[in-house]
XYZ file of C-alpha atoms in Angstrom:
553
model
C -22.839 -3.086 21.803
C -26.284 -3.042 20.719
C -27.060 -1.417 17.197
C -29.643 1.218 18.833
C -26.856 2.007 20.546
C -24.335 2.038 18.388
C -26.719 4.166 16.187
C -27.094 6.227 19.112
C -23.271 6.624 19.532
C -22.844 7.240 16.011
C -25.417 9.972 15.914
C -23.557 11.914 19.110
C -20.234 11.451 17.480
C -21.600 12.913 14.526
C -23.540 16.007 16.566
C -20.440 16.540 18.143
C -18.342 16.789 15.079
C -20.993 19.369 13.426
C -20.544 21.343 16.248
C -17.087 21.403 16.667
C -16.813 22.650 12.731
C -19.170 25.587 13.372
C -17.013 26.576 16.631
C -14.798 26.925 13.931
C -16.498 28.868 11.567
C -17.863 26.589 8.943
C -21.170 24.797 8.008
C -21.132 20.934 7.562
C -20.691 20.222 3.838
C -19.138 17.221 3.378
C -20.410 13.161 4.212
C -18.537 12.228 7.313
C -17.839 8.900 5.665
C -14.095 8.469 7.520
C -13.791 6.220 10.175
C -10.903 6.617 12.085
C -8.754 3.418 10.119
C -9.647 4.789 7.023
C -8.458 8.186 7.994
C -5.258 6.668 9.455
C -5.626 4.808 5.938
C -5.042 7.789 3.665
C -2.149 9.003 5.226
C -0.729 5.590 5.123
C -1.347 4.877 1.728
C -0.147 8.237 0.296
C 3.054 6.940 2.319
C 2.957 4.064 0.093
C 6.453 3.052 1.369
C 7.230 0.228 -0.968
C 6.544 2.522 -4.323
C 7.569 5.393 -2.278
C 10.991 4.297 -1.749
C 11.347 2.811 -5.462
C 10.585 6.146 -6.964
C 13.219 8.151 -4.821
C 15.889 5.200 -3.768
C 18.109 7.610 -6.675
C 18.622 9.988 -3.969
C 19.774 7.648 -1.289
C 22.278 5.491 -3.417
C 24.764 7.525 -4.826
C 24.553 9.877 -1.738
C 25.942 7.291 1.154
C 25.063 4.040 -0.608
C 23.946 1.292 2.128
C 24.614 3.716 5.328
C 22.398 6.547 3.758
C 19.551 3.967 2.981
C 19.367 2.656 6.440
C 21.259 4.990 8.893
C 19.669 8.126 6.696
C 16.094 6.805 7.024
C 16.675 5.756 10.700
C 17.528 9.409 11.323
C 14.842 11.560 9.335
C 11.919 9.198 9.894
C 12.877 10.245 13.803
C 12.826 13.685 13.029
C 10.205 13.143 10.459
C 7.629 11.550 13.642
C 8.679 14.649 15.505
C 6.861 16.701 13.324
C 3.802 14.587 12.848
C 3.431 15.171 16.563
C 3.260 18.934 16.340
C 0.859 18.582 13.228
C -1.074 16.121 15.106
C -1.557 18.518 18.229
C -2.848 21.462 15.885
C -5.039 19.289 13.947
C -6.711 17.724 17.282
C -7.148 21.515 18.353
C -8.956 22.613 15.189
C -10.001 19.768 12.732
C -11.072 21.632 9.396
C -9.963 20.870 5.810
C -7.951 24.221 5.804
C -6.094 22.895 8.160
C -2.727 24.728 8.247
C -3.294 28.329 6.575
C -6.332 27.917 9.147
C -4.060 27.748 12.006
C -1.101 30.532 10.386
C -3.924 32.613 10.989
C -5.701 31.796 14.366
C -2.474 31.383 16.026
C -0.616 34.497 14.893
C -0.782 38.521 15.414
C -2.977 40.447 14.114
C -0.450 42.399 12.238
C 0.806 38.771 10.259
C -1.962 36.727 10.543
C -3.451 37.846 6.934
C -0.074 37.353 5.055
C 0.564 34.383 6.575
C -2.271 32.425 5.934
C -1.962 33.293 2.649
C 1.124 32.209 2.413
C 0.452 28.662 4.092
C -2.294 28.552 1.933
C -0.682 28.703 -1.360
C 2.551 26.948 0.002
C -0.174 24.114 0.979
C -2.083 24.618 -2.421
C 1.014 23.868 -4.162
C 2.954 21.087 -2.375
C -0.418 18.884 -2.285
C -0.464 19.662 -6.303
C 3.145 19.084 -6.706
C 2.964 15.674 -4.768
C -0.080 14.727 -6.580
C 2.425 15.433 -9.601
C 5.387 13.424 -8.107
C 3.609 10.555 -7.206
C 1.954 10.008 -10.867
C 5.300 11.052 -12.240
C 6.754 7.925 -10.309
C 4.005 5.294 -11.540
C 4.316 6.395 -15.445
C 8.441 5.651 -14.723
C 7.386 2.452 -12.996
C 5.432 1.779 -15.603
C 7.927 2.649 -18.536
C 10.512 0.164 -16.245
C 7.579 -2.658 -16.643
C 7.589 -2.437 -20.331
C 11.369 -2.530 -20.596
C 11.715 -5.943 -17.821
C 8.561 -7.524 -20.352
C 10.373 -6.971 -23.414
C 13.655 -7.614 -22.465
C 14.886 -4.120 -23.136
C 13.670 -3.786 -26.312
C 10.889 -1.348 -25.381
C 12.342 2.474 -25.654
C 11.171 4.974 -23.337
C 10.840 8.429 -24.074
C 9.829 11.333 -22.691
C 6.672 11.750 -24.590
C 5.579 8.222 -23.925
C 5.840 8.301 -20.256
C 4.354 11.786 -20.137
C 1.718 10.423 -22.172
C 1.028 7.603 -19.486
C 1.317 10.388 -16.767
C -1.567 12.277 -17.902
C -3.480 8.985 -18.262
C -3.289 8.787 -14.796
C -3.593 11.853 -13.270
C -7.128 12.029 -15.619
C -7.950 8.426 -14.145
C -7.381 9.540 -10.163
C -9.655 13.008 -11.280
C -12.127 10.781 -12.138
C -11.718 8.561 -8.785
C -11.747 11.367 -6.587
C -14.858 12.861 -8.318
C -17.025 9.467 -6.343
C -18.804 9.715 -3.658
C -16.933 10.302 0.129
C -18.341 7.050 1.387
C -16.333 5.307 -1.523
C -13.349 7.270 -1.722
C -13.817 6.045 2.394
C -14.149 2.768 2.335
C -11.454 2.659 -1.139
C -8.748 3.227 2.133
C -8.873 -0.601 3.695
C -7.632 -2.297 0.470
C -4.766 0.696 0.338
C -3.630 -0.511 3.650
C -3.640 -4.146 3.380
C -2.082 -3.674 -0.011
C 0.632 -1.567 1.312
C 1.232 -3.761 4.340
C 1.494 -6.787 2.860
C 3.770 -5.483 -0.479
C 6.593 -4.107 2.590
C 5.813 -7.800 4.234
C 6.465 -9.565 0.582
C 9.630 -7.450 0.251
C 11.288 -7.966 3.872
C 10.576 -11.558 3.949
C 10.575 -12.889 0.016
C 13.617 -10.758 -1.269
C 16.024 -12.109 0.705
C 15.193 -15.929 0.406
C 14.977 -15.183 -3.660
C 18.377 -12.740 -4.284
C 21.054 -15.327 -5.204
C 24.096 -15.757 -2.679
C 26.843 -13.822 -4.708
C 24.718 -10.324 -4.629
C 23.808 -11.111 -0.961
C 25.744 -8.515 0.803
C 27.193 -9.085 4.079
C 26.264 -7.087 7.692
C 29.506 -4.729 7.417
C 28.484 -3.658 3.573
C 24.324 -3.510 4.033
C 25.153 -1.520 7.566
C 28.231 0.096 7.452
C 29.652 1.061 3.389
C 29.485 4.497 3.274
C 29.586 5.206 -1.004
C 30.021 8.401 -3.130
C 29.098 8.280 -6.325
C 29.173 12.103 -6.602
C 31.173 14.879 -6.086
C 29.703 16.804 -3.095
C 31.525 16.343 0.222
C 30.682 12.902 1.961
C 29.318 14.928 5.506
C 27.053 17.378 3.012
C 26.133 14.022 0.558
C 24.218 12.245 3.404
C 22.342 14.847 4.091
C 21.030 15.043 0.548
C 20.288 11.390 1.077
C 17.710 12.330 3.475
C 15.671 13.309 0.437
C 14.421 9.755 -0.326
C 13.102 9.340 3.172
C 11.767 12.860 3.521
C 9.677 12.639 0.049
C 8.684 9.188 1.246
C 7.317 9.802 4.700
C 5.770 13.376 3.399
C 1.851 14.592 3.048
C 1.161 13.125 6.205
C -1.178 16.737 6.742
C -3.592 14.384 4.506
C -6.341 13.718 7.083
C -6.368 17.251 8.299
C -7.755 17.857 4.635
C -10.496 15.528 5.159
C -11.097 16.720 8.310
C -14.661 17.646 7.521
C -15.375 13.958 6.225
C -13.806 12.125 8.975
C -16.196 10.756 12.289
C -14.694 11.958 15.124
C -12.345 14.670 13.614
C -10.618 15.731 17.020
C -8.994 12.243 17.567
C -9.027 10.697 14.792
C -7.050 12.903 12.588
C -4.027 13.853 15.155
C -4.006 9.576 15.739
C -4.319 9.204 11.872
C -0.770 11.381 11.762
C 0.743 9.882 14.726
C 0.667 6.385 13.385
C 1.320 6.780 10.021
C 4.625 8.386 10.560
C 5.521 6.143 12.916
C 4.638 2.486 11.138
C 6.001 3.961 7.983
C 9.482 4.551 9.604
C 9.410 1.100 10.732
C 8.572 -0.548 7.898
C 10.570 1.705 5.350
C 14.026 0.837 7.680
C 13.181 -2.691 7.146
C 12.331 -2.664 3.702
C 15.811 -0.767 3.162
C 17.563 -2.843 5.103
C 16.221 -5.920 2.746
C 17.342 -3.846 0.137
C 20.742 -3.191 1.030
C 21.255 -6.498 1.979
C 20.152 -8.400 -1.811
C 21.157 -5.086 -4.347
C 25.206 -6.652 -4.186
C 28.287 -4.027 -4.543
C 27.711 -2.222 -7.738
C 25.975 0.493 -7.192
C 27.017 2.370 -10.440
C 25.291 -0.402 -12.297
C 22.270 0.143 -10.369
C 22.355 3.805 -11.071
C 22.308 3.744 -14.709
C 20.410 0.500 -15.178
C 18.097 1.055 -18.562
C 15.267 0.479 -16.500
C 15.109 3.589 -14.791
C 15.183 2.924 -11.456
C 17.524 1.209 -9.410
C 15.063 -0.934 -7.200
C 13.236 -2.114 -10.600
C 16.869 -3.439 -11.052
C 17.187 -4.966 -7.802
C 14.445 -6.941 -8.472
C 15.372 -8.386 -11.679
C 18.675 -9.548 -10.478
C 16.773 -11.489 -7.647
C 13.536 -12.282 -8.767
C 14.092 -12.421 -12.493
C 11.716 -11.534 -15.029
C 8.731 -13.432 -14.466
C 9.172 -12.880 -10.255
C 9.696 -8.571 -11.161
C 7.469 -8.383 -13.214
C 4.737 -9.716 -10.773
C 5.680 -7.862 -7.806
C 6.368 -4.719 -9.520
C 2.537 -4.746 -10.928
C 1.217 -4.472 -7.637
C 4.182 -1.714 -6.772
C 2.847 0.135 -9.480
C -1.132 -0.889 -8.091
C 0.116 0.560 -5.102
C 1.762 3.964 -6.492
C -1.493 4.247 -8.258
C -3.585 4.104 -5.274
C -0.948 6.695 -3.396
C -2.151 9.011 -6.364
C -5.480 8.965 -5.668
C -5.458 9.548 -1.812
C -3.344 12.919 -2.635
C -5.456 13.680 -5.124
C -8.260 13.566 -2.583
C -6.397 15.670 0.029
C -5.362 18.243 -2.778
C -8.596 18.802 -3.330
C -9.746 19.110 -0.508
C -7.477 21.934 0.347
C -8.108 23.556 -2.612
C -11.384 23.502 -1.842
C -10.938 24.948 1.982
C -8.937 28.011 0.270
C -11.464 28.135 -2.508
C -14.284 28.784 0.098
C -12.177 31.620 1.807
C -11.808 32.991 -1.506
C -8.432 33.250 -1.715
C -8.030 30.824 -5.009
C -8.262 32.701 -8.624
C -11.882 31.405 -9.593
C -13.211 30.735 -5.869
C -16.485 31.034 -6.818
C -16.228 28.368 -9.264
C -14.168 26.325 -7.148
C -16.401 26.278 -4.315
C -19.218 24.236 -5.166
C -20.191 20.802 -3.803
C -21.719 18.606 -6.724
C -25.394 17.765 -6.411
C -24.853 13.996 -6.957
C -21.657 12.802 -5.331
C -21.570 15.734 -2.578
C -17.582 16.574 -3.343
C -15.709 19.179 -4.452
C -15.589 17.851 -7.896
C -14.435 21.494 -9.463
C -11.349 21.311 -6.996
C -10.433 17.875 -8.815
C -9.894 18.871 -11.640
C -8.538 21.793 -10.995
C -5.885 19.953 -9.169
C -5.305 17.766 -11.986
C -4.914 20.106 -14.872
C -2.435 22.163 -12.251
C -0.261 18.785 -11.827
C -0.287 17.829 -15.736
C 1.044 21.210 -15.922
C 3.730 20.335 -13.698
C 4.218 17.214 -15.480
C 4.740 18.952 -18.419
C 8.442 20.401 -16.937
C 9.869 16.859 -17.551
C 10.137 18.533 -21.374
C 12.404 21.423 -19.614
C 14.614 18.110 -18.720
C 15.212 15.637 -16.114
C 16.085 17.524 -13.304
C 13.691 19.787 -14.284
C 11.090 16.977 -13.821
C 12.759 16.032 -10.746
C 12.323 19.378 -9.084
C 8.712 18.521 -8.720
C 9.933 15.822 -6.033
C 11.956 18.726 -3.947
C 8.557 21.134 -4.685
C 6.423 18.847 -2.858
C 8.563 19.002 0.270
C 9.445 22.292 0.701
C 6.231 24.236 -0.685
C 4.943 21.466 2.146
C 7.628 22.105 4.738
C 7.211 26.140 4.874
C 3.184 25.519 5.066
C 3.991 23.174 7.809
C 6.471 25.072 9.720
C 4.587 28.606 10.028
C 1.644 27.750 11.790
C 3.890 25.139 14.068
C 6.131 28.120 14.849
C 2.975 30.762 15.161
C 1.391 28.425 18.104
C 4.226 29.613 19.819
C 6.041 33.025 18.924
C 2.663 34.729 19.825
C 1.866 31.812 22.468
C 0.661 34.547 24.624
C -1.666 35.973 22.328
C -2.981 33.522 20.608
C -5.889 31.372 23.269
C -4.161 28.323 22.360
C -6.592 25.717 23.542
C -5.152 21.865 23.217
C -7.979 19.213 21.720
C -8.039 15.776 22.847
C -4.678 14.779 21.395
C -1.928 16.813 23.557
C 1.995 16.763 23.873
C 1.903 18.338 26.901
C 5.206 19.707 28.361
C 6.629 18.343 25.217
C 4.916 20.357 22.827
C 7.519 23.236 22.956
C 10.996 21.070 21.937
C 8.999 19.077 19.910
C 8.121 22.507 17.916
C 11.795 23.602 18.165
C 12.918 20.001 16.537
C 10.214 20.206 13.812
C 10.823 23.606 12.555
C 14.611 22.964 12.754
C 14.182 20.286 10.856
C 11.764 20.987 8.245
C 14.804 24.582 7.904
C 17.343 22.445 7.169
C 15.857 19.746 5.147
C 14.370 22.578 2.730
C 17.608 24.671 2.229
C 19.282 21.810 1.649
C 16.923 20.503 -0.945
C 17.781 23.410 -3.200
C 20.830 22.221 -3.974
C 21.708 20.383 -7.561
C 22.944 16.642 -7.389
C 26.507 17.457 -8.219
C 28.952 20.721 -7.315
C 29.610 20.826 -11.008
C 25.656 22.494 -11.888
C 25.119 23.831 -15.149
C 21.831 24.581 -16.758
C 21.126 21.165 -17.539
C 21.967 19.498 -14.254
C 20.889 22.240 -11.661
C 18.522 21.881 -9.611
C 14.878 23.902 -10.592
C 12.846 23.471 -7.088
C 14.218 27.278 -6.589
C 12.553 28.380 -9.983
C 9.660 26.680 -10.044
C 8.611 26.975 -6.275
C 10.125 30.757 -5.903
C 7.926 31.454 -9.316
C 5.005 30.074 -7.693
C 5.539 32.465 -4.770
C 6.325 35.065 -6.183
C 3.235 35.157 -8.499
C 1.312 34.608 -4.972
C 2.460 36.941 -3.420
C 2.027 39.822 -6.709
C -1.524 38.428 -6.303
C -2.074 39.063 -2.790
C 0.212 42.963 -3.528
C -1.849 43.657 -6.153
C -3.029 47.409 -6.683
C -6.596 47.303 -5.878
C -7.686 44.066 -6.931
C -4.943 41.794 -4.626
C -5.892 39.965 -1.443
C -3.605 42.640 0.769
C -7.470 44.793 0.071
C -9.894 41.505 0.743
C -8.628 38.804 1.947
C -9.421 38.562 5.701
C -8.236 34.794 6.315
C -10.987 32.172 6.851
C -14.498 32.991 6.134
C -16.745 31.888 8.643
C -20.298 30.075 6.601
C -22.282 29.803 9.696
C -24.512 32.828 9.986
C -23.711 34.956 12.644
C -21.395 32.104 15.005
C -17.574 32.357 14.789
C -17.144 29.916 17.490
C -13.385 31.039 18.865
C -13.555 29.526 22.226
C -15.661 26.490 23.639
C -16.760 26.386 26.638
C -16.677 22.408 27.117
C -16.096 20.050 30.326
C -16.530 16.147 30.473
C -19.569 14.906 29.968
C -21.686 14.761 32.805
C -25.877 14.871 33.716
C -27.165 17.998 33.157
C -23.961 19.809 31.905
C -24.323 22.354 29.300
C -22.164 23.164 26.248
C -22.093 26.704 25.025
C -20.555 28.664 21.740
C -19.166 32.074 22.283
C -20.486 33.713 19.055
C -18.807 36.877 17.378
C -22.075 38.898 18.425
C -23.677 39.142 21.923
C -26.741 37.731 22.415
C -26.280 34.731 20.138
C -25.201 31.524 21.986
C -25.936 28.471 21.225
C -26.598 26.046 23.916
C -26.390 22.242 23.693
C -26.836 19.669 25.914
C -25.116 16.668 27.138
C -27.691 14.178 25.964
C -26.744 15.305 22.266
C -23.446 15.917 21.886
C -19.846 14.632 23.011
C -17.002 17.049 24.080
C -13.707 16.927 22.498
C -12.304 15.588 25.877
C -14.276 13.013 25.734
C -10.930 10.293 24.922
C -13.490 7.232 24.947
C -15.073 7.365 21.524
């Protein structure tokens, strides 16, 4: 392909996109920098299975042992890619940064559509924030387990030092995310080779290094079922499924840069589809690798000094010259997982912001001059997750609430609008995009939400079935207190949202684009908005712009 006309492409794609935004109600702000890899890249990297699966394997290994790390995974990532298909079918239909409190409201009554929206939005507000949070919160412990293997124990972590390194980092990916789109876009290639190769260097080094006598056998690695608590065995496995489900989670990502990506309409829903599905791959083989090399005693993996149990893994196969190598670039990698959701937090932010539903919305929606992002939204993201970060002070499970905050607040945000498309199916104009499940679109919704129910009631419950006020578990406190206040916000006498808040506010004068009127393209065919007011069309023809059926680009 010549460059004229790739330029030429390029330029369509681009017309096309534009379009397709202000059939949705919005003006194009943002650089569409994304190309469809590095799309696919930011939900991949905030994956980041390898880090990912370090920072949660505490769930999986005292809740099932061996059978929960690979049988558990094998199950939820299925159920998991499930739900990436119904996300991936809304996104296709309507590819904006708002994404899912965008489609709570298009695809519900009239009578719920406000209160809904408003719910997905602050359920989505605060699960990007909280993952943000849980994500940095797993690099400082990383790091803190780095400084113990380099010292030989003799470093002491403590809660102030690896909250200290926390808000280091959660300063460091504000100030990332506050570049330019085109190099937050092109940042996305060296997140996916790094990730790829770091799950290659685990499945195919760990083994060959592990020494024989902590080499497990094909009975233990896929069939020893172990208990270290006291919950019932049926009732512990499913509690196992949080390492997976934290791990495989924030896959919404690209619908939040939506508005940056070329080619929004397939590339997004594609983005979703085959990050869920590469990261369930890889993440059963990595845990397979693991259960294979981390021996029998899993107790001694559970309250290893170090923090984590993979970190301890590793030092009993690698030693501590090998861990200490390949845990710098799992830490690298955790790092750049922080950033992309730091991106995609504040992008959503910045989608509620400019529907005014955020306290400060005015401030919060502003585009800087130089760098042409929401740089406002970053850093109101990151002094909302150092807040978070602060609960580690409240205690450990305290801390670790903000893991279960980031999948449920995420869960319910995904669920409604999932379930809208189709309790009001015959109200709502439901019109598919390019990407389309077809007669499979209605189990697949039944599956997802049925998941995603379970998953998050399940989640609320502490490790043990002895819970006390040290050991229960907070994700009902801090999530419920987040609602709550969200909801006396949007009650509020006079001043709440119930009086003003009319879901998404359309910032193209005089078009709110809800149906388009679009065929193939073909010679002489014209494309046409139907505008709120009469009289208003706009007409476009096929020489300069691409319909979203067009499945080529």
């Amino acid at each position: 392909m010549s460059s004229d006309v790739r330029k030429q492409r390029t330029a369509a794609i681009a017309k096309a996109d534009e379009r397709l935004l202000a059939e949705l109600g919005y003006k194009q702000e943002f650089q569409r920098a994304f190309t469809p890899l590095e799309v696919f890249g930011i939900a991949f990297s905030i994956v980041g299975l390898v880090p990912s699966i370090a920072s949660v394997l505490f769930y999986s290994v005292p809740n099932g042992g061996p059978v929960a790390m690979v049988w558990g995974w094998a199950i939820a990532s299925i159920c998991i890619f499930v739900v990436g298909l119904s996300l991936a079918e809304l996104a296709s239909a309507a590819p904006t940064s708002g994404g899912l409190y965008f489609w709570a409201y298009s695809y519900s009554s009239p009578k719920w559509r406000n209160l809904l929206a408003w719910i997905v939005g602050y359920a989505n507000t605060i699960g990007t924030i909280a993952a943000v949070a849980s994500i940095d919160w797993g690099a400082a412990v990383q790091i803190m387990a780095a400084a113990s293997i380099g010292t030989n124990g003799s470093f002491t972590k403590t809660d102030r030092k690896t909250f200290g390194v926390y808000v280091a980092l959660v300063l460091s990916h504000a100030a990332v995310c506050s570049l330019a789109t085109r190099i937050l876009a092109r940042l996305q290639n060296v997140y996916i080779a790094l990730n790829i190769l770091l799950c290659l260097a685990i499945i195919i080094v760990l083994p060959i290094a592990t020494p024989s006598e902590l080499k497990n056998s094909a009975s233990y690695a896929l069939g020893d079922f172990t208990n270290l608590y006291d919950w019932p065995s049926g009732f512990a496995f499913i509690l196992s499924f949080m390492a997976p489900v934290w791990t495989i989670c924030s896959f919404d990502s690209p619908v939040h840069i939506s508005e940056e990506a070329s080619n929004a309409a397939t590339a997004v829903p594609w983005a979703i589809v085959w990050a869920t599905s590469i990261a369930g791959i890889f993440g059963l083989a990595v845990n397979v690798a693991l259960a294979f090399c981390m021996g029998h005693d899993l107790d001694g993996l559970m309250s290893s000094s170090l923090g984590q149990p993979m970190a301890q893994i590793f030092l009993n196969s690698f030693g501590q010259n090998g861990t200490l190598i390949m845990w710098s670039f799992i830490i690298l990698t955790q790092y750049m997982m922080g950033s992309s959701m730091m991106l995609a937090a504040s992008r959503q932010s910045f989608a509620f912001a400019r529907d005014g539903a955020l306290p400060f919305s005015g401030w919060l929606y502003r585009m800087n001059r130089s760098t042409k992002t929401p740089v406002n939204t970053v850093w109101f993201c990151a002094v909302g997750s150092i807040l978070l970060g602060a609960l580690v002070f409240a205690g450990t499970q305290a801390i670790n609430a903000v893991f279960s905050i980031s999948i449920t607040a995420l869960y319910l945000a995904y669920s409604i609008p999932i379930a809208a498309r189709w309790i009001w199916r015959k109200d709502n104009g439901w019109t598919p995009g390019a990407f389309s499940l077809g007669a499979w679109s209605g189990p697949c919704a039944f599956v997802s939400v049925s998941w995603m129910t379970l998953t998050s009631i399940v989640f609320f419950f502490p490790t043990t079935m002895q819970a006390s006020a040290s050991n229960m578990n907070y994700t009902v406190v801090v999530l419920g207190g987040g609602f709550i206040l969200s909801l006396v916000w949007y009650y509020l006498p006079v001043y709440g949202g119930v009086h003003w808040f009319e879901g998404p506010r359309p910032t193209v004068g005089g078009y709110v684009a809800r149906e388009w009127v679009a065929p193939r393209d073909v010679e002489g065919v014209v494309h046409t908005f139907k505008p709120e007011k009469e009289g208003t069309n706009i007409e476009v023809t096929s020489e300069t712009v691409l319909t979203r059926g067009d499945r080529d680009l």
